[in-house]
Amino acid sequence: MTILAIESSCDDSSAAVIIDGKLHSNIVASQAIHQKWGGVVPELASRAHQQHIVPVVAEALATAKITKSDLNAIAFTRGPGLLGSLLVGTSFAKALALGLNIPLIDVHHMQAHVLAHFIDEPKPQFPFLCLTVSGGHTQIVFVRSPLDMEIIGETQDDAVGEAFDKTAKLLNLPYPGGPLIDKYAKEGNPLRFEFPMVEMQGLNYSFSGIKTAFLYFLQKETAKNPNFVEENIKDICASMQHTLIKILLQKLKKAAKQYKIKDIAIAGGVSANSGLRAELQRLGEELGWNVYIPQFQYCTDNAGMIAMAAHFKAEKGEFCGQDVSPMPRMAW
């Protein structure tokens, strides 16, 4: 089974080829235009996808050393994501599948992030827990099998990625700010400043409160010293990152104990954060967990993970028809 996968949920245009469960190419074209605006502009993202999708697909096929006539199915991200961006990928996939007279496979973006762990060794054993963390999602997922997942905890307001982005914006760091916070945090004191940790019921999260607290913290300190941010940027980033990671892992630790699970994974764009990766490894050694952290190239949005998810769906014969349409708020 040879599958071409397309990812276009936000601001990365990507295409990948998977053959019998082995990834043969994974091409990603990022969109630098959004840096100018300090965040993703949906209309600009849609237009950039239209420009990138044909070259990206062509390169994915060439890298895999196949032609479109070798394809057995076309997979695409159906949702969740930006409607305009999803439309580009969905429309392209439908047209190509129709022209080649081969089936379509619709993929859930966040489920694909979880299944990115099966691209390379080592692979987690079922059942396992996966903390999916990105700009739009923060979830603890109980994974029974490739196609049987359950959200057992999630944010009730903002995602942790939004908290990182808002922190960066308040510090006047350029977009995307998350990697810069990570960079400064490596050289700062994570215990210098304290920020509040909101306790939610069960395994759920909340990050809106810490964003507001950080805003008030900056207003208070800069009123006393206008150069406060410039003089303390490393300690500020380290302290904020330390608090966010502590919030994330506190609930993950609780979930692992509650479900008696030792195989623990992370996925999504924020899983590229070096502080989170290091702290999860440390916690895993302390508690005897088997920790699974994806390669950096599979943390951010990419078609390789869409291809992996499509492979599992194809094995079960789960295809979709030409009447499919994108779902920006696609449920699990």
XYZ file of C-alpha atoms in Angstrom, residues 21 41 70 79 90 187 234:
7
model
C 4.033 1.460 6.924
C -3.015 35.214 9.377
C 2.178 4.151 -8.091
C -9.326 18.807 10.793
C -8.758 18.661 1.112
C 20.533 30.313 30.611
C 16.573 34.934 30.852
